[in-house]
PDB file of C-alpha atoms in Angstrom:
ATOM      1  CA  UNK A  11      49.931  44.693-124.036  1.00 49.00           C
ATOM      2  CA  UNK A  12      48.400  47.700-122.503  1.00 49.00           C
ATOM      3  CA  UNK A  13      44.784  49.178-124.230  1.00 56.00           C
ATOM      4  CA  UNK A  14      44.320  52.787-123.339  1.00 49.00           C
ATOM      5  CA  UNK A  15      41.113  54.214-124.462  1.00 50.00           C
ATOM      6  CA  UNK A  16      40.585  58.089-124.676  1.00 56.00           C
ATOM      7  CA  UNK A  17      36.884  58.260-123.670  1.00 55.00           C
ATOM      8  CA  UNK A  18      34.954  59.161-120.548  1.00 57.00           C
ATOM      9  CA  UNK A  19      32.004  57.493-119.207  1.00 59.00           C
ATOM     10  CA  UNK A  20      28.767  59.348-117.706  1.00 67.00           C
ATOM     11  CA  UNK A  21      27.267  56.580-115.755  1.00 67.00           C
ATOM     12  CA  UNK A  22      25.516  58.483-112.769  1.00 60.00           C
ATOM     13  CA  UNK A  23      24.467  54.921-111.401  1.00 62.00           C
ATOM     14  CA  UNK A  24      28.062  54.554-110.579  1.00 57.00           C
ATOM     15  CA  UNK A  25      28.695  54.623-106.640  1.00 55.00           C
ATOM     16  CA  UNK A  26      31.380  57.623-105.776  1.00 54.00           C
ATOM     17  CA  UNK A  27      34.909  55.885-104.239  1.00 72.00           C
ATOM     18  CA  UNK A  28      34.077  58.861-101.355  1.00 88.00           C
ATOM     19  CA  UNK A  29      30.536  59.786-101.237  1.00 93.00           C
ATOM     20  CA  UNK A  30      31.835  63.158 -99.292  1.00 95.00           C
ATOM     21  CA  UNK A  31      33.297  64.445-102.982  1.00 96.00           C
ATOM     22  CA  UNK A  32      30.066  65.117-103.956  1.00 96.00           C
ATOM     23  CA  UNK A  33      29.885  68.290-101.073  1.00 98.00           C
ATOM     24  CA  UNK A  34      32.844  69.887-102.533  1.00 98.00           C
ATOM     25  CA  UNK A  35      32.202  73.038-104.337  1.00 98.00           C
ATOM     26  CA  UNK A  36      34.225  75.913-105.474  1.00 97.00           C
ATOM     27  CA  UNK A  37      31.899  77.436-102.932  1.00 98.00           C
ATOM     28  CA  UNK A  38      33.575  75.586-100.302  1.00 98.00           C
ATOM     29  CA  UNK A  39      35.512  76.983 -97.253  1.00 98.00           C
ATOM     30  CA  UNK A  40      35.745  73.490 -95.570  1.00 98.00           C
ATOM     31  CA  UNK A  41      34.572  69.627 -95.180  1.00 98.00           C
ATOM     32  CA  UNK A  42      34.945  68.062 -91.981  1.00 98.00           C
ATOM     33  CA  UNK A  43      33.710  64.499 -91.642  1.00 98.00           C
ATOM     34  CA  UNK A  44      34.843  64.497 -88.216  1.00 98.00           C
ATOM     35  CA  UNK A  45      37.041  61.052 -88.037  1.00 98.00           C
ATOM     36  CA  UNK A  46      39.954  63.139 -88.415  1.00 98.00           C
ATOM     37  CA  UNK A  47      41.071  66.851 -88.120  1.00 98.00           C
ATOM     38  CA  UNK A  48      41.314  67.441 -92.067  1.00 98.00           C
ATOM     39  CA  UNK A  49      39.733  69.388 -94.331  1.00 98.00           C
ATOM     40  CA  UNK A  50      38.128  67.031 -97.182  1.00 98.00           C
ATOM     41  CA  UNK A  51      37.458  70.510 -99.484  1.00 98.00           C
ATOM     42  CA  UNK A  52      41.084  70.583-100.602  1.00 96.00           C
ATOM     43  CA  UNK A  53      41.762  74.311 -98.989  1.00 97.00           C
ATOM     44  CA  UNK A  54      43.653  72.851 -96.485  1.00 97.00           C
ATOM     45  CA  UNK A  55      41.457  74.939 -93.325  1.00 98.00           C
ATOM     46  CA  UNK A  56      42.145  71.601 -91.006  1.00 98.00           C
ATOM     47  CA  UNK A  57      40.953  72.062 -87.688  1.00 98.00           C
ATOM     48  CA  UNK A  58      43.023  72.088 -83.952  1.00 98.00           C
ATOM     49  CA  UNK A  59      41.769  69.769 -81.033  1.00 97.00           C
ATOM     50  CA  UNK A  60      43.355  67.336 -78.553  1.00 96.00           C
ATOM     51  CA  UNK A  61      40.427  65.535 -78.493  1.00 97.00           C
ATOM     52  CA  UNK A  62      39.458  61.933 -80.121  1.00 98.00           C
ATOM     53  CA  UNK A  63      37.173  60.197 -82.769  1.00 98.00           C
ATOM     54  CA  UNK A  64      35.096  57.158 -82.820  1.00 98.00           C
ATOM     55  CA  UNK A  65      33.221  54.766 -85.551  1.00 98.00           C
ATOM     56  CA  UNK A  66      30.306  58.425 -85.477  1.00 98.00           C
ATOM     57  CA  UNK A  67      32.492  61.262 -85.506  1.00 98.00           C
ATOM     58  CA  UNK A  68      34.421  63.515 -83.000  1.00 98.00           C
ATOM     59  CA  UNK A  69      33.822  62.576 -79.868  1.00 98.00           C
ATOM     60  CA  UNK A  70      32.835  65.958 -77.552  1.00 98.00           C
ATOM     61  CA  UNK A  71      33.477  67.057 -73.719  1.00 96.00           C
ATOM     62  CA  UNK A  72      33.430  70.200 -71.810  1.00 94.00           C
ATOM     63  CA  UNK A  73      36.771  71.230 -71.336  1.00 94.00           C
ATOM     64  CA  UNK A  74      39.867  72.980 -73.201  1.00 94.00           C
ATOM     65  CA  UNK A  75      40.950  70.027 -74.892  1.00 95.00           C
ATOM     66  CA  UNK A  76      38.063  69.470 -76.332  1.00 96.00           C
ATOM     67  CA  UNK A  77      37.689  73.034 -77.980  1.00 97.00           C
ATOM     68  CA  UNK A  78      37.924  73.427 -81.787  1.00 98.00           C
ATOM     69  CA  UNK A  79      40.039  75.542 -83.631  1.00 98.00           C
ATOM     70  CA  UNK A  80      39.014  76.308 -87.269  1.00 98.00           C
ATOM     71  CA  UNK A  81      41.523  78.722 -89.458  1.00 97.00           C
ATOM     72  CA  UNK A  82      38.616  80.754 -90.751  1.00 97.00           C
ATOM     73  CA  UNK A  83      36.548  83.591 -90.569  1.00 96.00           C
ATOM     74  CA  UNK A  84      33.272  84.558 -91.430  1.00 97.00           C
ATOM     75  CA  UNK A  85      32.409  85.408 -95.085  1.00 97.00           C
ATOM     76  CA  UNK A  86      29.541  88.158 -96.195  1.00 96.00           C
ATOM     77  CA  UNK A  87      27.321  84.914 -97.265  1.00 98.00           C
ATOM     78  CA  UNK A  88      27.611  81.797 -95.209  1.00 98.00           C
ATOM     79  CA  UNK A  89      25.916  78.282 -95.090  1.00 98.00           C
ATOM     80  CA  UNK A  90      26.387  76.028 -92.653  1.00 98.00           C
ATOM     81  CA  UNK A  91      25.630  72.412 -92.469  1.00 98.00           C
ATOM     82  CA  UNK A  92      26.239  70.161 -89.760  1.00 98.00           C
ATOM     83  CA  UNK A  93      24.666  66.504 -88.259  1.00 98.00           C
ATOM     84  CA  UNK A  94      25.424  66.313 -84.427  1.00 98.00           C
ATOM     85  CA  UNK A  95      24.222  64.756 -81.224  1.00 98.00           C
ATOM     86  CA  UNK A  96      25.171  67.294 -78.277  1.00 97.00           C
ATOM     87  CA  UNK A  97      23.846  67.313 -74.649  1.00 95.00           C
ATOM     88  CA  UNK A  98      20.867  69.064 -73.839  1.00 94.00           C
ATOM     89  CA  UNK A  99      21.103  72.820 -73.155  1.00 92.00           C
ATOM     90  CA  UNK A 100      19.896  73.522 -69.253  1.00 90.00           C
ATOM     91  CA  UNK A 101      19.354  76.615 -67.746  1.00 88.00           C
ATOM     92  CA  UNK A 102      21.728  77.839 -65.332  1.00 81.00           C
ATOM     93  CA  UNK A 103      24.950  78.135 -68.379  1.00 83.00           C
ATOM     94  CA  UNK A 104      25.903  79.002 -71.755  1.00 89.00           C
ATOM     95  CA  UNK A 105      27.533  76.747 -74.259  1.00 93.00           C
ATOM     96  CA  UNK A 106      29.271  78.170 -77.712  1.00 94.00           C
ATOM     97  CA  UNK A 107      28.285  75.489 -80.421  1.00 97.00           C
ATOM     98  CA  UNK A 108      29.941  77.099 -83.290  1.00 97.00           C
ATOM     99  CA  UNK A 109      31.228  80.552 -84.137  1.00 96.00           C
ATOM    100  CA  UNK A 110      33.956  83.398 -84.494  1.00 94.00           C
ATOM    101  CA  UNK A 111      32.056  86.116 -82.556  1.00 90.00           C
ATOM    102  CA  UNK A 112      33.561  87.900 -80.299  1.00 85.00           C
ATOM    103  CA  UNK A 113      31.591  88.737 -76.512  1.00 81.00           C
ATOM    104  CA  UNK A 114      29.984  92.727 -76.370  1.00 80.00           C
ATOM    105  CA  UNK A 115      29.663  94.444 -73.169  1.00 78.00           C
ATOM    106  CA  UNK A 116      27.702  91.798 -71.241  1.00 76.00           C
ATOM    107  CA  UNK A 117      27.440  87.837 -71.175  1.00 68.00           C
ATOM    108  CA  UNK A 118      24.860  87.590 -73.726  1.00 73.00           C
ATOM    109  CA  UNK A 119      25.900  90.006 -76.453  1.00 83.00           C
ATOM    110  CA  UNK A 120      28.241  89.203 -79.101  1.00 87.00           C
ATOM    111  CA  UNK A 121      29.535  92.573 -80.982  1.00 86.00           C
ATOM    112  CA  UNK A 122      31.113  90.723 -84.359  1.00 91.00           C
ATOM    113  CA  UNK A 123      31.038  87.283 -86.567  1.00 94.00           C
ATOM    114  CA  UNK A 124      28.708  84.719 -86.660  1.00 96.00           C
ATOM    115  CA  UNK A 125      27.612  82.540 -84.294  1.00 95.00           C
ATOM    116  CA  UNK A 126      25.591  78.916 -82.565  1.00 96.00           C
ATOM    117  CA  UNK A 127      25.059  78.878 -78.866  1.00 94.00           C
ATOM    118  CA  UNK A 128      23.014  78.334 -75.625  1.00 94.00           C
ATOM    119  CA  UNK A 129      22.269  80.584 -73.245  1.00 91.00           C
ATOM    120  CA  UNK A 130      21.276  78.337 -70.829  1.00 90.00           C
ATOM    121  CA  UNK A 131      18.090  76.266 -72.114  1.00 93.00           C
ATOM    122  CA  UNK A 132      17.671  78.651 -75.072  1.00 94.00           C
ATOM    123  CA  UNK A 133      19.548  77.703 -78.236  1.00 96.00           C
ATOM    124  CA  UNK A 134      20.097  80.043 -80.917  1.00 96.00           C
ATOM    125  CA  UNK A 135      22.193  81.323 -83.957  1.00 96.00           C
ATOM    126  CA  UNK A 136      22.676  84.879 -84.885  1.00 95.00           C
ATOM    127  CA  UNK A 137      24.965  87.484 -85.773  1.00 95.00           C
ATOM    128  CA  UNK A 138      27.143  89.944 -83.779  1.00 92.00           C
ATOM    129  CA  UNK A 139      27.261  93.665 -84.426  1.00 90.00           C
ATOM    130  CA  UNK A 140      28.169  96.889 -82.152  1.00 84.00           C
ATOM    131  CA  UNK A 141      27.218  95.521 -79.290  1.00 80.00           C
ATOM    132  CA  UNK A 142      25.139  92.768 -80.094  1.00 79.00           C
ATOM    133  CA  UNK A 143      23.614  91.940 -83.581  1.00 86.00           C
ATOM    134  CA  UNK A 144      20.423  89.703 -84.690  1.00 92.00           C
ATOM    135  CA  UNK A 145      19.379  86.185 -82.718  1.00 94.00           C
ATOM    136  CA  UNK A 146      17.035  83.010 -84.069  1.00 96.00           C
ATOM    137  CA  UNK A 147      15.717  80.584 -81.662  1.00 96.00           C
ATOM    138  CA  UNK A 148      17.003  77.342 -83.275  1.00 96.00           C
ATOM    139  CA  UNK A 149      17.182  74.286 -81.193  1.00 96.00           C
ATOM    140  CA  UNK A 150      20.011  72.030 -82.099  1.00 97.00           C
ATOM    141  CA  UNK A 151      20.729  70.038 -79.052  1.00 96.00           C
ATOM    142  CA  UNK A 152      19.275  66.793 -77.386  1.00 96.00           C
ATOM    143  CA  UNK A 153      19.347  64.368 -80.113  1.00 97.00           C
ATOM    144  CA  UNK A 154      21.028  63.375 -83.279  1.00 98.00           C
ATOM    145  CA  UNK A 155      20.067  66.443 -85.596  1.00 98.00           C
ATOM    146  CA  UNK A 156      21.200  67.564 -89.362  1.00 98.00           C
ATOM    147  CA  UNK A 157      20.307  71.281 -90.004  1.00 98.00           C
ATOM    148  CA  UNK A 158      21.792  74.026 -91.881  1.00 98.00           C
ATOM    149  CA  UNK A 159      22.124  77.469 -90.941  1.00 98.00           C
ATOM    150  CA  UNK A 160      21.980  80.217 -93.399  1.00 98.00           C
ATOM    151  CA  UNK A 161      23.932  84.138 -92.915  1.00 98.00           C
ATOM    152  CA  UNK A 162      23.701  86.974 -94.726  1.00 97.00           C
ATOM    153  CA  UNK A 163      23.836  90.760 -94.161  1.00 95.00           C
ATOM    154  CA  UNK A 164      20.015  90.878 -94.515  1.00 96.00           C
ATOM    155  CA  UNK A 165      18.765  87.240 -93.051  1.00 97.00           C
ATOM    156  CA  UNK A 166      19.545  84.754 -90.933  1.00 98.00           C
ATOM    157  CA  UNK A 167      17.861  81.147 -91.516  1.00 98.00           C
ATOM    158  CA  UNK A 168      17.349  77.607 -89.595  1.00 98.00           C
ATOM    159  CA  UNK A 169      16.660  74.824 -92.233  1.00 98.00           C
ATOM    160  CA  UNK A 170      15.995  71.966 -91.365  1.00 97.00           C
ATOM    161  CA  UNK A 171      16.636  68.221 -93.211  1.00 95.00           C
ATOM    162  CA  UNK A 172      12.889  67.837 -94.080  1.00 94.00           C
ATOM    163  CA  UNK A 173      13.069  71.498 -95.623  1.00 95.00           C
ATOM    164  CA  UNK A 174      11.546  73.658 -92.933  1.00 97.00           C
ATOM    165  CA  UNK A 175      12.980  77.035 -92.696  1.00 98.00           C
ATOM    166  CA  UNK A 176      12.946  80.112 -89.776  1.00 98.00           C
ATOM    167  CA  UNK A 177      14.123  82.992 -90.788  1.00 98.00           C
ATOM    168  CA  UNK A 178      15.102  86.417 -88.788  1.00 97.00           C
ATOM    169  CA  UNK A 179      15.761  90.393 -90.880  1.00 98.00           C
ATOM    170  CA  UNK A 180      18.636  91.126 -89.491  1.00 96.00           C
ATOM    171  CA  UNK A 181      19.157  94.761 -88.178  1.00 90.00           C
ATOM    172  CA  UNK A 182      23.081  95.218 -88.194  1.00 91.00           C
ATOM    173  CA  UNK A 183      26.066  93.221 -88.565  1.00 94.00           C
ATOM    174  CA  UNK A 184      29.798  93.330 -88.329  1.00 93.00           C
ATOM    175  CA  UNK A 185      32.323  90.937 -89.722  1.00 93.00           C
ATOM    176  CA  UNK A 186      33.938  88.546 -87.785  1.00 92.00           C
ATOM    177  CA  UNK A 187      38.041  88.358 -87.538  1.00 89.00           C
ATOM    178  CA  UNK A 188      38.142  85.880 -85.292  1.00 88.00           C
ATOM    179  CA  UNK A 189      39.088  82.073 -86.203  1.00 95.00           C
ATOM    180  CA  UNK A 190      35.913  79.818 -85.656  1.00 97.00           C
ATOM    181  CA  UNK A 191      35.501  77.499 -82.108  1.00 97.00           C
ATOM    182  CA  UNK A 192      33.235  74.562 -82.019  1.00 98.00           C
ATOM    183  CA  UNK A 193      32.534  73.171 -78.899  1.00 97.00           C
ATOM    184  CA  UNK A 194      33.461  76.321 -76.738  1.00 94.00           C
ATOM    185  CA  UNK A 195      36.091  79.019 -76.881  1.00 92.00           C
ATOM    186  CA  UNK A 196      39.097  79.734 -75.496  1.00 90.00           C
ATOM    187  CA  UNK A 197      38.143  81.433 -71.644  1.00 86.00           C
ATOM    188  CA  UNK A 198      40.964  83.725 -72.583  1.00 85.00           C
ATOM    189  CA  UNK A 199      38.574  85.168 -75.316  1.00 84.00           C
ATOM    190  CA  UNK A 200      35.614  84.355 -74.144  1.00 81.00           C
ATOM    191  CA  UNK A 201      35.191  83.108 -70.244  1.00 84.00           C
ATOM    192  CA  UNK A 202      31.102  83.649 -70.377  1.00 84.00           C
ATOM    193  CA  UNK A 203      30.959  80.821 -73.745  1.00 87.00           C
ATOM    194  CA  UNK A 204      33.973  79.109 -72.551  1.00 88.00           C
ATOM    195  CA  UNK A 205      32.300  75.800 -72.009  1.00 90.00           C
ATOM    196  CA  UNK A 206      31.202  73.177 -74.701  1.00 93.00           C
ATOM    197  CA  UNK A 207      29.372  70.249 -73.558  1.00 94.00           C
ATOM    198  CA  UNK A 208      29.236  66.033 -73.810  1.00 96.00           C
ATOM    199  CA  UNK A 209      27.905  64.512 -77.858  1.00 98.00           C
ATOM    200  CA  UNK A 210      29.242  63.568 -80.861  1.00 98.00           C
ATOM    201  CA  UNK A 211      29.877  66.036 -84.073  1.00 98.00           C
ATOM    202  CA  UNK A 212      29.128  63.677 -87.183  1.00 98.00           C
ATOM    203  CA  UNK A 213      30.304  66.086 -90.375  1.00 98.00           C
ATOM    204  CA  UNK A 214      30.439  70.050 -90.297  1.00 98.00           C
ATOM    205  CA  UNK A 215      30.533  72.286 -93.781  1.00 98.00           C
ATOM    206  CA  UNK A 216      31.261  75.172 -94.514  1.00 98.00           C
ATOM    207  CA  UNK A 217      30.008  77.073 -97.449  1.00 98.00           C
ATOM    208  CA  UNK A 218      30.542  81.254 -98.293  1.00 98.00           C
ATOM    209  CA  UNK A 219      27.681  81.343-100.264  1.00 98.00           C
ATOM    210  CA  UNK A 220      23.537  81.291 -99.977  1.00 98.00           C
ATOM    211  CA  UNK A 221      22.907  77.573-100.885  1.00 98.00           C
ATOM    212  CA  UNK A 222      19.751  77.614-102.707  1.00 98.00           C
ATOM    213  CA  UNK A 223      17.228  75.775-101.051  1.00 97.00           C
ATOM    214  CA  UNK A 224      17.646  72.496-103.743  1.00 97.00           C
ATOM    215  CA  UNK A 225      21.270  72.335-103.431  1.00 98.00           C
ATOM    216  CA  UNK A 226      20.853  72.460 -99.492  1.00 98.00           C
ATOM    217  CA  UNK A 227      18.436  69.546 -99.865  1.00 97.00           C
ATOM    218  CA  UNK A 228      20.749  67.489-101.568  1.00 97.00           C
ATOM    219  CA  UNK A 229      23.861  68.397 -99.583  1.00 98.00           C
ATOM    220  CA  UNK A 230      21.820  67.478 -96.550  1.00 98.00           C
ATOM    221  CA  UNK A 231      20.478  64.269 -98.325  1.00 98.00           C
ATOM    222  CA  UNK A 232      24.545  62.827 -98.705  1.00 98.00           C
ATOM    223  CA  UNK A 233      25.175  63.753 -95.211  1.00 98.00           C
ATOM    224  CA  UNK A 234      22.085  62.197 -94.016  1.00 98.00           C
ATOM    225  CA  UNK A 235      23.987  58.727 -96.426  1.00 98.00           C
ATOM    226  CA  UNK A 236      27.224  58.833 -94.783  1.00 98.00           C
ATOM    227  CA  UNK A 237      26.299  58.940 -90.935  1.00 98.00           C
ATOM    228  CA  UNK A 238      23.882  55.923 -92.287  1.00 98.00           C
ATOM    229  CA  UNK A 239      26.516  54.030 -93.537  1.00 98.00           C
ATOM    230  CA  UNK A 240      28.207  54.744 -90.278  1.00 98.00           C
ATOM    231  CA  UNK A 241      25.271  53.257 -87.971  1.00 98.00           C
ATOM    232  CA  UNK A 242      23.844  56.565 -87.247  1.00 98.00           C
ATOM    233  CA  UNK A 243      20.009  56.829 -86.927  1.00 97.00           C
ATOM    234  CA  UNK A 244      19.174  60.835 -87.975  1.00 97.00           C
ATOM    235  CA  UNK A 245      15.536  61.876 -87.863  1.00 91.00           C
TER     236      UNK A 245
END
């Protein structure tokens, strides 16, 4: 005999089967928890690599294998969240972290999109315009970190997990066409951010919206869970 009761239970003490559902929003552009190339959100935006994972995440180098190809462009609003541990930035290169800008008329400008890079030992994020758009200093690389970054036509943030934030006014800003790279672009685009670097990418989000400050908090909070759970110390 088979009982089937029509009733739902609200038991928030109950553990989640995949802690990463609670990330998904209908704000959502895409979830990558980086031990595969799929898109947890359910939009199906998975991303394009010939590189490999471990037990931590997707496991980085600096070459064309090891680029990322994600089947999205920037939004007007956009909220990024990632945990990562990436090589230090050094003077003497540049590194694209994340983005879909596109390079200006020189090495360092970027004329559309959004963007994460180093220019040698300075990291930053900003966002491309004309020629070249708005830039915040944000340091990302050298450790295991878990920031967010925050883009808008108006302001550009760095948060960080214990809530700090650095904001920029941004001056101009174009939209981005452009799919997004992580770890490098393709030199045919771009041969001045071609190169990526050594580290590990833990989980990457995507959001095209302004996540309020408490929402961020607690987004950050369930990543900061699941690299635990996978033997990952984050500060």
């Amino acid at each position: 005999m088979r009982i089937v009761l029509d009733t739902t239970i609200n038991n928030p003490d109950l553990p989640l089967i995949n802690p990463s559902a609670a990330l998904i929003s209908d704000t959502m552009v895409a979830g990558y928890n980086m031990l595969s190339t799929k898109d947890f959100s359910g939009r199906g935006n998975d991303f394009s690599w010939n590189g490999t994972f471990d037990a931590s995440g997707a496991v980085l180098l600096n070459d064309p294998d090891h680029v990322m190809t994600l089947p999205f462009a920037d939004t007007p609003e956009m909220t990024v969240i990632f945990c990562w541990n990436l090589a230090t930035a050094t003077a003497g290169g540049n590194r694209w972290l994340y983005g879909n800008g596109k390079p200006g008329s020189t090495a360092a400008s970027i004329k559309d999109g959004i963007f994460h890079r180093a220019t040698g030992a300075t990291v930053s994020l900003g966002v491309g315009a004309t020629d070249m758009g708005t830039t915040l200093v944000a340091q990302s690389t050298g450790a295991w970190t878990l920031q967010a970054h925050r883009y808008s036509s108006t302001l550009i943030e760095r948060i960080t997990r214990s809530g700090g934030i650095t904001s920029q006014a941004v001056t101009a800003r174009n939209a981005g066409t452009a799919p997004f790279y992580v770890n490098g672009q393709p030199s045919s685009l771009s041969p001045a951010y071609a190169s990526g670097g050594a580290g590990t990418i833990g989980m990457m989000l995507f959001y095209n919206e302004l996540t309020d400050d408490a929402t961020l908090a607690s987004r950050m909070g369930t990543v900061w869970d699941i690299m635990t759970a996978r033997g990952v110390t984050v500060p």
